[in-house]
mmCIF file of N, CA and C in Angstrom:
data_model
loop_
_atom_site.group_PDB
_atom_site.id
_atom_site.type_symbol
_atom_site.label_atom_id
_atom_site.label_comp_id
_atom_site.label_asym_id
_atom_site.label_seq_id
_atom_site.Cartn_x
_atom_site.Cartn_y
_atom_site.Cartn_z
ATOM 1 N N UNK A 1 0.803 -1.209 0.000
ATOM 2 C CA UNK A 1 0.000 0.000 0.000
ATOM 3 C C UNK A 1 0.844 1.271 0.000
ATOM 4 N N UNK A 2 1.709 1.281 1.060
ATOM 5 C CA UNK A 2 2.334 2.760 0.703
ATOM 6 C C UNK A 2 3.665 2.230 -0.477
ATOM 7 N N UNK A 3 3.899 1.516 -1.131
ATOM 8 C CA UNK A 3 4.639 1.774 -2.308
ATOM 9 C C UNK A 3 4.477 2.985 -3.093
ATOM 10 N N UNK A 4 2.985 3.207 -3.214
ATOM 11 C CA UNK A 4 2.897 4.464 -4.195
ATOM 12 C C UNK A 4 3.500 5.604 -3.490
ATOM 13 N N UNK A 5 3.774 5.943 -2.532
ATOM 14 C CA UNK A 5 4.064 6.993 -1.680
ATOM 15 C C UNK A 5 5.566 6.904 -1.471
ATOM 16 N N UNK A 6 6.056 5.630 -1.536
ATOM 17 C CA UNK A 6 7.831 5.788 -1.521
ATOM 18 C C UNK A 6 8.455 5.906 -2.898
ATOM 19 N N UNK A 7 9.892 6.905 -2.444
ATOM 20 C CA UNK A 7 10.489 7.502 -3.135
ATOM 21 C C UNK A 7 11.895 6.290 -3.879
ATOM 22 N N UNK A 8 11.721 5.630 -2.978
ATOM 23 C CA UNK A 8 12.711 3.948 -3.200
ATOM 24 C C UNK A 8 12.076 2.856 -3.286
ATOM 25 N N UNK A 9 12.555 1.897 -4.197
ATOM 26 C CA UNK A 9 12.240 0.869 -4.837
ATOM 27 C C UNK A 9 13.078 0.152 -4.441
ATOM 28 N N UNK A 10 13.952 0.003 -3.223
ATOM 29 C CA UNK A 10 15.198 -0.849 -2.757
ATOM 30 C C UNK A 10 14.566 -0.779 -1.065
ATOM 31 N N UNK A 11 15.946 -1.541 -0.008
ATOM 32 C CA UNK A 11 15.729 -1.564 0.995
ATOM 33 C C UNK A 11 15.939 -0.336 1.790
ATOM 34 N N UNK A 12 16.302 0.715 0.713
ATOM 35 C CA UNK A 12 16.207 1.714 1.451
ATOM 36 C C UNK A 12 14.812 2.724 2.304
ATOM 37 N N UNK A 13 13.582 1.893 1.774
ATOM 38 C CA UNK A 13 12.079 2.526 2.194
ATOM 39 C C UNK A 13 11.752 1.908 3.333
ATOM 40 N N UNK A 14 11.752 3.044 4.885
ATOM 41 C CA UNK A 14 11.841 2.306 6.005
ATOM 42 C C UNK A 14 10.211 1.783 5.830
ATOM 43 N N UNK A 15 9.165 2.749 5.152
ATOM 44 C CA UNK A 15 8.299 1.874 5.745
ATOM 45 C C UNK A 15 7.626 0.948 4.792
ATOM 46 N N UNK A 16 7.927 0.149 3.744
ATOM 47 C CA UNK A 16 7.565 -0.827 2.947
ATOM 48 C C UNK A 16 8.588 -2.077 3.879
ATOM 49 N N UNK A 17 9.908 -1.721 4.073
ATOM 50 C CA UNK A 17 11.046 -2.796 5.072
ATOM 51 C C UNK A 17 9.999 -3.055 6.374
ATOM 52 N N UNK A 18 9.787 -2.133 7.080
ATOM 53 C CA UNK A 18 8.903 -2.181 8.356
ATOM 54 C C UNK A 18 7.566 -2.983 8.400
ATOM 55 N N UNK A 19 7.091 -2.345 7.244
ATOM 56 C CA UNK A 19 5.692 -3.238 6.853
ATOM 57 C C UNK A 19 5.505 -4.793 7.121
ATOM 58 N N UNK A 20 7.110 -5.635 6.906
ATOM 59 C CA UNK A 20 6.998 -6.802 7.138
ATOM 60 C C UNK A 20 6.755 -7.872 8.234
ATOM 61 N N UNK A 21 7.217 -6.491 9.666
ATOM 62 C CA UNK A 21 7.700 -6.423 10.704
ATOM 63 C C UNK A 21 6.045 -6.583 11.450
ATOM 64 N N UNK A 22 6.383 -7.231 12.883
ATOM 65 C CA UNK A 22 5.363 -6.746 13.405
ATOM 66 C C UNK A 22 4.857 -4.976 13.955
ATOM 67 N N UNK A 23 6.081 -4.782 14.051
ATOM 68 C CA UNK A 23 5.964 -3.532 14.512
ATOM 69 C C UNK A 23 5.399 -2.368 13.281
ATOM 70 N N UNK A 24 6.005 -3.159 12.269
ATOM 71 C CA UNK A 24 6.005 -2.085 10.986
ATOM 72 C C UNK A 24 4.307 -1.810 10.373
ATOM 73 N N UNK A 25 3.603 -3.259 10.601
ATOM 74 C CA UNK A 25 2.496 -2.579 10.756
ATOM 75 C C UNK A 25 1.900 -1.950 11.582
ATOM 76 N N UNK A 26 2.167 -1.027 12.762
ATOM 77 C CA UNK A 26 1.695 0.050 13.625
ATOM 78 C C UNK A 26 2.548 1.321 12.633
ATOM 79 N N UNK A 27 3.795 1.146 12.304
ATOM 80 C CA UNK A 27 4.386 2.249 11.420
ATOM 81 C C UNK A 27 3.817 2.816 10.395
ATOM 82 N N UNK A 28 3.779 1.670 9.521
ATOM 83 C CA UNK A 28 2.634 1.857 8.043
ATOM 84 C C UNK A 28 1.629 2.798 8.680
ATOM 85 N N UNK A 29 0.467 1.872 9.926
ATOM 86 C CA UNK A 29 -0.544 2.939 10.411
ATOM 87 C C UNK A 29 -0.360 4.024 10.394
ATOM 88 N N UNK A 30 0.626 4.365 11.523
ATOM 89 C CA UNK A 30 0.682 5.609 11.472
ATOM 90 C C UNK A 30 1.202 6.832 10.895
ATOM 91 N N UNK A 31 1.983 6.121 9.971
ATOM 92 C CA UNK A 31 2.044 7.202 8.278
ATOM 93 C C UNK A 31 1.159 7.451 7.610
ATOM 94 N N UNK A 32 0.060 6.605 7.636
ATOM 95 C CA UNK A 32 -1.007 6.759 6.974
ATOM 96 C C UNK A 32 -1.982 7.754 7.806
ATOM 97 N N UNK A 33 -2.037 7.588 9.097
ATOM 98 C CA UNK A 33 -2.460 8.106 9.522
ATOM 99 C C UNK A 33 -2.251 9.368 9.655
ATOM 100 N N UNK A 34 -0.960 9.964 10.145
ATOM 101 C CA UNK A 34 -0.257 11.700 9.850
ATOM 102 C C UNK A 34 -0.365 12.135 8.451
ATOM 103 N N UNK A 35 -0.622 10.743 7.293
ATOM 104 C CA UNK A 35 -1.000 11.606 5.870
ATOM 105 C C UNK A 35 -2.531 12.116 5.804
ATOM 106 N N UNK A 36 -2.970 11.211 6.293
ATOM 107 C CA UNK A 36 -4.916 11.578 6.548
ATOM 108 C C UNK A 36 -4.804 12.737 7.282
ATOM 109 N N UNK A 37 -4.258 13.107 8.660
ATOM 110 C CA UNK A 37 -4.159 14.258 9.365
ATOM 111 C C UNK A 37 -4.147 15.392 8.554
ATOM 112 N N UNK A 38 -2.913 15.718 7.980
ATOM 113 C CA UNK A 38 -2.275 16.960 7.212
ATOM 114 C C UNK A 38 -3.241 16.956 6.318
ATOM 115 N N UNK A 39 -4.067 15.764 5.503
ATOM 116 C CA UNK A 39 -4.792 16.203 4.213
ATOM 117 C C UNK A 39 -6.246 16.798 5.240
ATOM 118 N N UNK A 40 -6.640 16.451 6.060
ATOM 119 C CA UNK A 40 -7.827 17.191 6.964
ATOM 120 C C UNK A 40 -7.597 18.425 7.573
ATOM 121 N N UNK A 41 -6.425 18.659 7.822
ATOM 122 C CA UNK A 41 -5.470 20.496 9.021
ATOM 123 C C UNK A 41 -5.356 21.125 7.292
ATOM 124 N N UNK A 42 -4.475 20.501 6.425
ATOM 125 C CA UNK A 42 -4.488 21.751 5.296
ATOM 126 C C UNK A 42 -5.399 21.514 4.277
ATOM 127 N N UNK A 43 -6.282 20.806 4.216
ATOM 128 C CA UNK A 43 -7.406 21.061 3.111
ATOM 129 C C UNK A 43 -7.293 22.631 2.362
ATOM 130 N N UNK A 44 -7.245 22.578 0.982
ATOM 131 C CA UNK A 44 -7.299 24.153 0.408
ATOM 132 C C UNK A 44 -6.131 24.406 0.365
ATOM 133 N N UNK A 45 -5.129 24.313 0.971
ATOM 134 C CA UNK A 45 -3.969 24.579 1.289
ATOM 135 C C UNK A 45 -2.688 24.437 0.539
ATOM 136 N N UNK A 46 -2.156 24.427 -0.597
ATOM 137 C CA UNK A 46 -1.478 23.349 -1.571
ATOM 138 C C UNK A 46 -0.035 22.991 -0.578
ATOM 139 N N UNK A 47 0.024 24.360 -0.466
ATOM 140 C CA UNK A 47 1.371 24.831 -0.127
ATOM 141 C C UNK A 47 1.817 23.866 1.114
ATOM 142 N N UNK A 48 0.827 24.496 2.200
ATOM 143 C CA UNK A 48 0.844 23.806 3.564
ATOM 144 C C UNK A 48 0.788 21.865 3.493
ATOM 145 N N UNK A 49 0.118 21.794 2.600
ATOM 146 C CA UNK A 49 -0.241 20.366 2.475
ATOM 147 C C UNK A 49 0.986 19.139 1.868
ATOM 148 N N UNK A 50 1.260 19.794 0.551
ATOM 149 C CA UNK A 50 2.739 19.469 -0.076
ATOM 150 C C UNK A 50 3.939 19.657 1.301
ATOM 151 N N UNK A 51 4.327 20.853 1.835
ATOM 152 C CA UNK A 51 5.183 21.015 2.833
ATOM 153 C C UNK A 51 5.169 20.038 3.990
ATOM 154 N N UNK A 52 3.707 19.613 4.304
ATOM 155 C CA UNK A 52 3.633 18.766 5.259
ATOM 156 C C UNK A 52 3.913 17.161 4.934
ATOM 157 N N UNK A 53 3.076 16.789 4.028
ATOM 158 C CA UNK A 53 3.990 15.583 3.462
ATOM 159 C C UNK A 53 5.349 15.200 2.951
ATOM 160 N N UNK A 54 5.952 16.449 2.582
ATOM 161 C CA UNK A 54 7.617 16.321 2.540
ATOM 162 C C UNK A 54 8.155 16.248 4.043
ATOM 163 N N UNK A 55 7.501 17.069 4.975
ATOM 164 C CA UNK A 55 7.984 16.877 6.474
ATOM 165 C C UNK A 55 7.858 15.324 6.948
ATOM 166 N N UNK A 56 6.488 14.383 6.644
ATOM 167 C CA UNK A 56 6.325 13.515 7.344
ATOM 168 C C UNK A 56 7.084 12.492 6.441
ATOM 169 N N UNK A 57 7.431 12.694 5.298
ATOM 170 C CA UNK A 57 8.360 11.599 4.783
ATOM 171 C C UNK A 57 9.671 11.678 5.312
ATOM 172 N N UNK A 58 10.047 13.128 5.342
ATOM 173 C CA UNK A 58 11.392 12.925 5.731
ATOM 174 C C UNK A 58 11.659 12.627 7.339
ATOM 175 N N UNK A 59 10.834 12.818 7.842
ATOM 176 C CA UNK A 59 10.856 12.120 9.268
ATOM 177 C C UNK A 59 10.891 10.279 9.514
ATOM 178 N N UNK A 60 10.037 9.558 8.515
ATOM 179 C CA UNK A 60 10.412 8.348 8.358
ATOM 180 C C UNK A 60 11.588 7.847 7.804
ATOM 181 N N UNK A 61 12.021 8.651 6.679
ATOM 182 C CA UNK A 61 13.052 8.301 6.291
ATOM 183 C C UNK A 61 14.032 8.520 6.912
ATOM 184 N N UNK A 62 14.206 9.656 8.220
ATOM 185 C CA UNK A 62 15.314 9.421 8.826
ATOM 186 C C UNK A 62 15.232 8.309 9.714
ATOM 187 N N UNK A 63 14.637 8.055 10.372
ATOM 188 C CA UNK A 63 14.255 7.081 11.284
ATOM 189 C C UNK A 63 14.547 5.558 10.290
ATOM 190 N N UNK A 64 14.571 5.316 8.968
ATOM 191 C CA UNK A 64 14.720 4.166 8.473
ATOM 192 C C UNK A 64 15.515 3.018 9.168
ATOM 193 N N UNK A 65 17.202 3.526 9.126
ATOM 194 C CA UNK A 65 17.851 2.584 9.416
ATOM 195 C C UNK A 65 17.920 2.493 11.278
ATOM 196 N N UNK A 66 17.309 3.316 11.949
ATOM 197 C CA UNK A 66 17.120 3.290 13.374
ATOM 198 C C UNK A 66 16.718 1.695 13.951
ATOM 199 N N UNK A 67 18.282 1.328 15.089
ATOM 200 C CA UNK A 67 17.762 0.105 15.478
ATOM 201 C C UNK A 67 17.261 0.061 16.670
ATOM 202 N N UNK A 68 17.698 1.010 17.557
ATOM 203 C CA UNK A 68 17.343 1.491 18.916
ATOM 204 C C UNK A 68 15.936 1.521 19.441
ATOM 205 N N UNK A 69 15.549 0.695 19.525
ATOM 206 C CA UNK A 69 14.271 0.363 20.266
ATOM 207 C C UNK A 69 13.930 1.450 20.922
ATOM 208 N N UNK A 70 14.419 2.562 21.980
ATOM 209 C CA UNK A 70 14.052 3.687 22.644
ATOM 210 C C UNK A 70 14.064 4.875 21.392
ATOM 211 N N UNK A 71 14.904 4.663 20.851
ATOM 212 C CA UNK A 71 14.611 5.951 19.670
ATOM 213 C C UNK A 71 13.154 5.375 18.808
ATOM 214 N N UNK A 72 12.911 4.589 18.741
ATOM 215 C CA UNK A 72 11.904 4.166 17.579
ATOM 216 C C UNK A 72 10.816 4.302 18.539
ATOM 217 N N UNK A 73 10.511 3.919 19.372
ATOM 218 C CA UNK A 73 9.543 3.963 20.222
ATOM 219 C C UNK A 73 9.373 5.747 20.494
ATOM 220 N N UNK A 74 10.629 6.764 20.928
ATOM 221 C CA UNK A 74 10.091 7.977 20.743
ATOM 222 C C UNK A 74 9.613 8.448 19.662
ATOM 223 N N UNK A 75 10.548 8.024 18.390
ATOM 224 C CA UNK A 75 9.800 8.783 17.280
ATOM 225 C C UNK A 75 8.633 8.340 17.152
ATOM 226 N N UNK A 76 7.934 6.922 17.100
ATOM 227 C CA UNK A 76 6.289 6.628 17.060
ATOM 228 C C UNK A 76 5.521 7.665 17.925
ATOM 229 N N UNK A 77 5.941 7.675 18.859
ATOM 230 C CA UNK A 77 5.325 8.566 20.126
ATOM 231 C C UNK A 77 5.035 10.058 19.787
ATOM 232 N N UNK A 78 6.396 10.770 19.289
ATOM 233 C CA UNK A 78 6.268 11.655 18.189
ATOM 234 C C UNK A 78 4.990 12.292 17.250
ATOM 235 N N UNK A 79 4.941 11.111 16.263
ATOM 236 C CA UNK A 79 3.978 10.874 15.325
ATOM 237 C C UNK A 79 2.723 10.703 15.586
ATOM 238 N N UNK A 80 2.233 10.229 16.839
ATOM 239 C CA UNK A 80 1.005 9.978 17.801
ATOM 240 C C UNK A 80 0.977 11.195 18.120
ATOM 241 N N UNK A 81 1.686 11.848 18.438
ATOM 242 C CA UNK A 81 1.331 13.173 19.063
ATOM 243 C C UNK A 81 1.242 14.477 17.918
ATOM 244 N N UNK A 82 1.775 14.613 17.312
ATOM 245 C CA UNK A 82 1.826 14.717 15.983
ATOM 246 C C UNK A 82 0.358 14.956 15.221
ATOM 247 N N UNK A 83 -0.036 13.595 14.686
ATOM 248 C CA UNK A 83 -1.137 13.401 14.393
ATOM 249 C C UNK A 83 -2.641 13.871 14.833
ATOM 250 N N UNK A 84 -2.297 13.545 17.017
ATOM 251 C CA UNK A 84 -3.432 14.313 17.659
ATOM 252 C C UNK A 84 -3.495 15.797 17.320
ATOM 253 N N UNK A 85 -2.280 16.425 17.329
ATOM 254 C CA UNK A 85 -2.388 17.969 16.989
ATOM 255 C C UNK A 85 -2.864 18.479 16.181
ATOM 256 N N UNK A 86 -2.802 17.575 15.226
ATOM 257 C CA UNK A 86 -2.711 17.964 13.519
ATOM 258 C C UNK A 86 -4.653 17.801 13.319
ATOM 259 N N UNK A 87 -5.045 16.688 14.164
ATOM 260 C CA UNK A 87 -6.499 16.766 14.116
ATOM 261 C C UNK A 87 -7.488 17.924 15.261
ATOM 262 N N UNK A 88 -7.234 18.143 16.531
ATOM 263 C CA UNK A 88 -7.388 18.912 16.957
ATOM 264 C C UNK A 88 -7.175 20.034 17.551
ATOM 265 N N UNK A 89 -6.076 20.375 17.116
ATOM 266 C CA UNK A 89 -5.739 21.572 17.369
ATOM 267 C C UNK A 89 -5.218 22.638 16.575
ATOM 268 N N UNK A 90 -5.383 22.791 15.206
ATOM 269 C CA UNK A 90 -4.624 23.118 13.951
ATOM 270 C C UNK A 90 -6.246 23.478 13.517
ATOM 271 N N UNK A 91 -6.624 24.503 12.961
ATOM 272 C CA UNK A 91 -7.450 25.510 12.258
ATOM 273 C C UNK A 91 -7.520 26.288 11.868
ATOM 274 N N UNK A 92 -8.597 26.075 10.024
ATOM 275 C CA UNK A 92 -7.846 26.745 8.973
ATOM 276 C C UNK A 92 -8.619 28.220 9.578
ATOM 277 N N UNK A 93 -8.718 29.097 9.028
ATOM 278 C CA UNK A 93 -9.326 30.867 9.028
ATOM 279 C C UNK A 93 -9.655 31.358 7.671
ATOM 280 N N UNK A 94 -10.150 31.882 7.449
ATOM 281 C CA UNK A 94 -11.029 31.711 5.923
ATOM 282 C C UNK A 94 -11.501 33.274 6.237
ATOM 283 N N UNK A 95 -11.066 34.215 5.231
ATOM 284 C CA UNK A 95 -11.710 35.446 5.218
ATOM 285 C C UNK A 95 -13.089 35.421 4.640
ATOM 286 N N UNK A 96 -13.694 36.389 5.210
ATOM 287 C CA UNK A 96 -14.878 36.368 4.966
ATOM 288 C C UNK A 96 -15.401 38.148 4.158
ATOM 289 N N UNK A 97 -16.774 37.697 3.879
ATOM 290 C CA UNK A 97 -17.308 39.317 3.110
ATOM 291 C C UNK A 97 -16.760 40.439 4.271
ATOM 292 N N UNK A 98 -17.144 40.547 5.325
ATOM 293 C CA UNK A 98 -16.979 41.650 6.272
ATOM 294 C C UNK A 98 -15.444 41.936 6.568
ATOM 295 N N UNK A 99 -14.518 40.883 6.079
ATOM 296 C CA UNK A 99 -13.335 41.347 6.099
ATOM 297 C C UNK A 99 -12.906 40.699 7.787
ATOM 298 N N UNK A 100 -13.717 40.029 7.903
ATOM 299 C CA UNK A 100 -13.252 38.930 9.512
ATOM 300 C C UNK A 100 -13.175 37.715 9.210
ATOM 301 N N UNK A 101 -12.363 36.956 9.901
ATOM 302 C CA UNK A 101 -11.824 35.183 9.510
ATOM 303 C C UNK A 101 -12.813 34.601 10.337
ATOM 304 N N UNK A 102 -13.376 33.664 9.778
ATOM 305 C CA UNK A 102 -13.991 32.301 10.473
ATOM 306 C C UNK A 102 -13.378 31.633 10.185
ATOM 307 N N UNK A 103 -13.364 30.656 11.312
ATOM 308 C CA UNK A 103 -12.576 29.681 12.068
ATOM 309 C C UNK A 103 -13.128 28.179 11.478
ATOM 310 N N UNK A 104 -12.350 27.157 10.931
ATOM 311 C CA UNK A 104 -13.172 25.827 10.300
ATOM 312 C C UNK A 104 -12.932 24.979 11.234
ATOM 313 N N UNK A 105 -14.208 24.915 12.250
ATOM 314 C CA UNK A 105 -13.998 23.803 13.091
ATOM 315 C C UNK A 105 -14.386 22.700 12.320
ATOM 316 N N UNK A 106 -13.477 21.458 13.096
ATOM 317 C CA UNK A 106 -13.721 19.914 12.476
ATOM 318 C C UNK A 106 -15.091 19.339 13.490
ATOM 319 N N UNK A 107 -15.224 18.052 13.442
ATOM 320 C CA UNK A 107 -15.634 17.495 14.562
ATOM 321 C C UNK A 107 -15.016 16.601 15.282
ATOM 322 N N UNK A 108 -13.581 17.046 14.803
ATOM 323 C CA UNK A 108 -12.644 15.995 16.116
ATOM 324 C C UNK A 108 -12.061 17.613 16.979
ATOM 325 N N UNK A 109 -12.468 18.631 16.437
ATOM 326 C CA UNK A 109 -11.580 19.764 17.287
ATOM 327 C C UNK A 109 -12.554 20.312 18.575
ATOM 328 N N UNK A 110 -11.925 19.903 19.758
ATOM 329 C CA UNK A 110 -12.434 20.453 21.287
ATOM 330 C C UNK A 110 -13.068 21.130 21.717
ATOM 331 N N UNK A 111 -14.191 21.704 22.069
ATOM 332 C CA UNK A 111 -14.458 23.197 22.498
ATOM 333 C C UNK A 111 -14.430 23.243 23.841
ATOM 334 N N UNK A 112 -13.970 24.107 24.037
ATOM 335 C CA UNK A 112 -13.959 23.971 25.762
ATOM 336 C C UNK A 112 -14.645 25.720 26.131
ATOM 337 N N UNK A 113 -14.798 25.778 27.407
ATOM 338 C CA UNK A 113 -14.999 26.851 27.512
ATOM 339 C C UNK A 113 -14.364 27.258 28.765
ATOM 340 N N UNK A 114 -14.545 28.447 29.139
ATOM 341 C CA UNK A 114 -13.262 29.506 29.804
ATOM 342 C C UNK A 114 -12.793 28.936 31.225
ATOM 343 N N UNK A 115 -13.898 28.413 31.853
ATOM 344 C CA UNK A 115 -13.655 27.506 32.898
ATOM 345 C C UNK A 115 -12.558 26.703 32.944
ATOM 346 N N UNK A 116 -12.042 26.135 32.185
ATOM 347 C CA UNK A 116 -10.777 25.138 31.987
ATOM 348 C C UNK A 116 -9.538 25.843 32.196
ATOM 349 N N UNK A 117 -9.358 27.056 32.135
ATOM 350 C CA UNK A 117 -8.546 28.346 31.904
ATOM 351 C C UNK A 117 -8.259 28.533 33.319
ATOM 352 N N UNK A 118 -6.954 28.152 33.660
ATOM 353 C CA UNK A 118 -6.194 28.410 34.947
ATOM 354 C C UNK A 118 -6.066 29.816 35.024
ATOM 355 N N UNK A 119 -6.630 30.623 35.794
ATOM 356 C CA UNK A 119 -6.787 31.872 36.105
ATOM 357 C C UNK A 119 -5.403 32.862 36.241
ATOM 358 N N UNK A 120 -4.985 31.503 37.175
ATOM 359 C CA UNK A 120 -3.727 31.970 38.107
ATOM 360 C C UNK A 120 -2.767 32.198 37.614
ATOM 361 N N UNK A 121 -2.711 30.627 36.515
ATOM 362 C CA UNK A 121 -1.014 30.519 36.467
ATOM 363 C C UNK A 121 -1.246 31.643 35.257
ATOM 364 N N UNK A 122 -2.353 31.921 34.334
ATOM 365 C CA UNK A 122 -2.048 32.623 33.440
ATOM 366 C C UNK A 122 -1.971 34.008 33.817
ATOM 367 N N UNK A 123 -2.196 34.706 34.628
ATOM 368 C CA UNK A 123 -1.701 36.002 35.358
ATOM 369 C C UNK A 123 -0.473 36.217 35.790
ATOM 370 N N UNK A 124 -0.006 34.862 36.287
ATOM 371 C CA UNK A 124 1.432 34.912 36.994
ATOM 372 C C UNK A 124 2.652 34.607 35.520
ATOM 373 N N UNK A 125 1.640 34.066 34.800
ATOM 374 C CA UNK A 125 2.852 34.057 32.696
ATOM 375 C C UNK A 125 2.781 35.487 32.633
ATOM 376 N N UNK A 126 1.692 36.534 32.672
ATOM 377 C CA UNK A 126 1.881 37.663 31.895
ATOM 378 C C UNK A 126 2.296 38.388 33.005
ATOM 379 N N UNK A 127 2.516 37.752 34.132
ATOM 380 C CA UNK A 127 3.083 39.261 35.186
ATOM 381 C C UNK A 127 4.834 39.279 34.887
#
């Protein structure tokens, strides 16, 4: 599946090598998954969208030849976190007739309201 998406046709593509792996299918996932992300955060976007998939390739590809079990396990961790951001917390702004941006909420993005808002500590950041 991600063949179409790698840039190598040798053992140099960590995640077609990984794929074979048990682990490599949670990897595959979650490339696929940070590509679904970025195509949902930059929808419209060419620029942002292209930029972001050159980011998340080249992040696997460095990680390719990584044997270190603690490094591989952070960078997944990474990418999990990564991904959550990229779905809820990343929103596009869209000008509008009146010359004010609305905001494109998803339905994976949070609403919270002011209550959640540490009073304190944020008085004691801007003092």
């Amino acid at each position: 599946l991600l063949r179409s998406y790698c840039k190598f046709t040798d053992s140099r593509c960590c995640c077609c090598n990984m794929a074979a792996t048990t682990t490599g299918v949670s990897v595959r996932g979650l490339y696929r998954h940070l590509l679904r992300a970025s195509r949902l955060a930059f929808a419209g976007d060419k620029a942002l969208l292209t930029a972001s998939r050159e980011r998340i390739r080249q992040g696997f590809d460095d990680n390719a030849t990584e044997t270190d079990a603690k490094k591989l396990a952070k960078a997944f961790k990474l990418g999990k976190q990564t991904a959550a951001i990229l779905e809820q917390n990343v929103l596009q702004a869209r000008l509008n007739d009146q010359g004010n941006y609305d905001l494109q909420f998803t339905e994976r993005t949070p609403l919270l309201d002011n209550a959640t808002v540490n009073h304190e500590k944020l008085a004691k950041d801007l003092a």
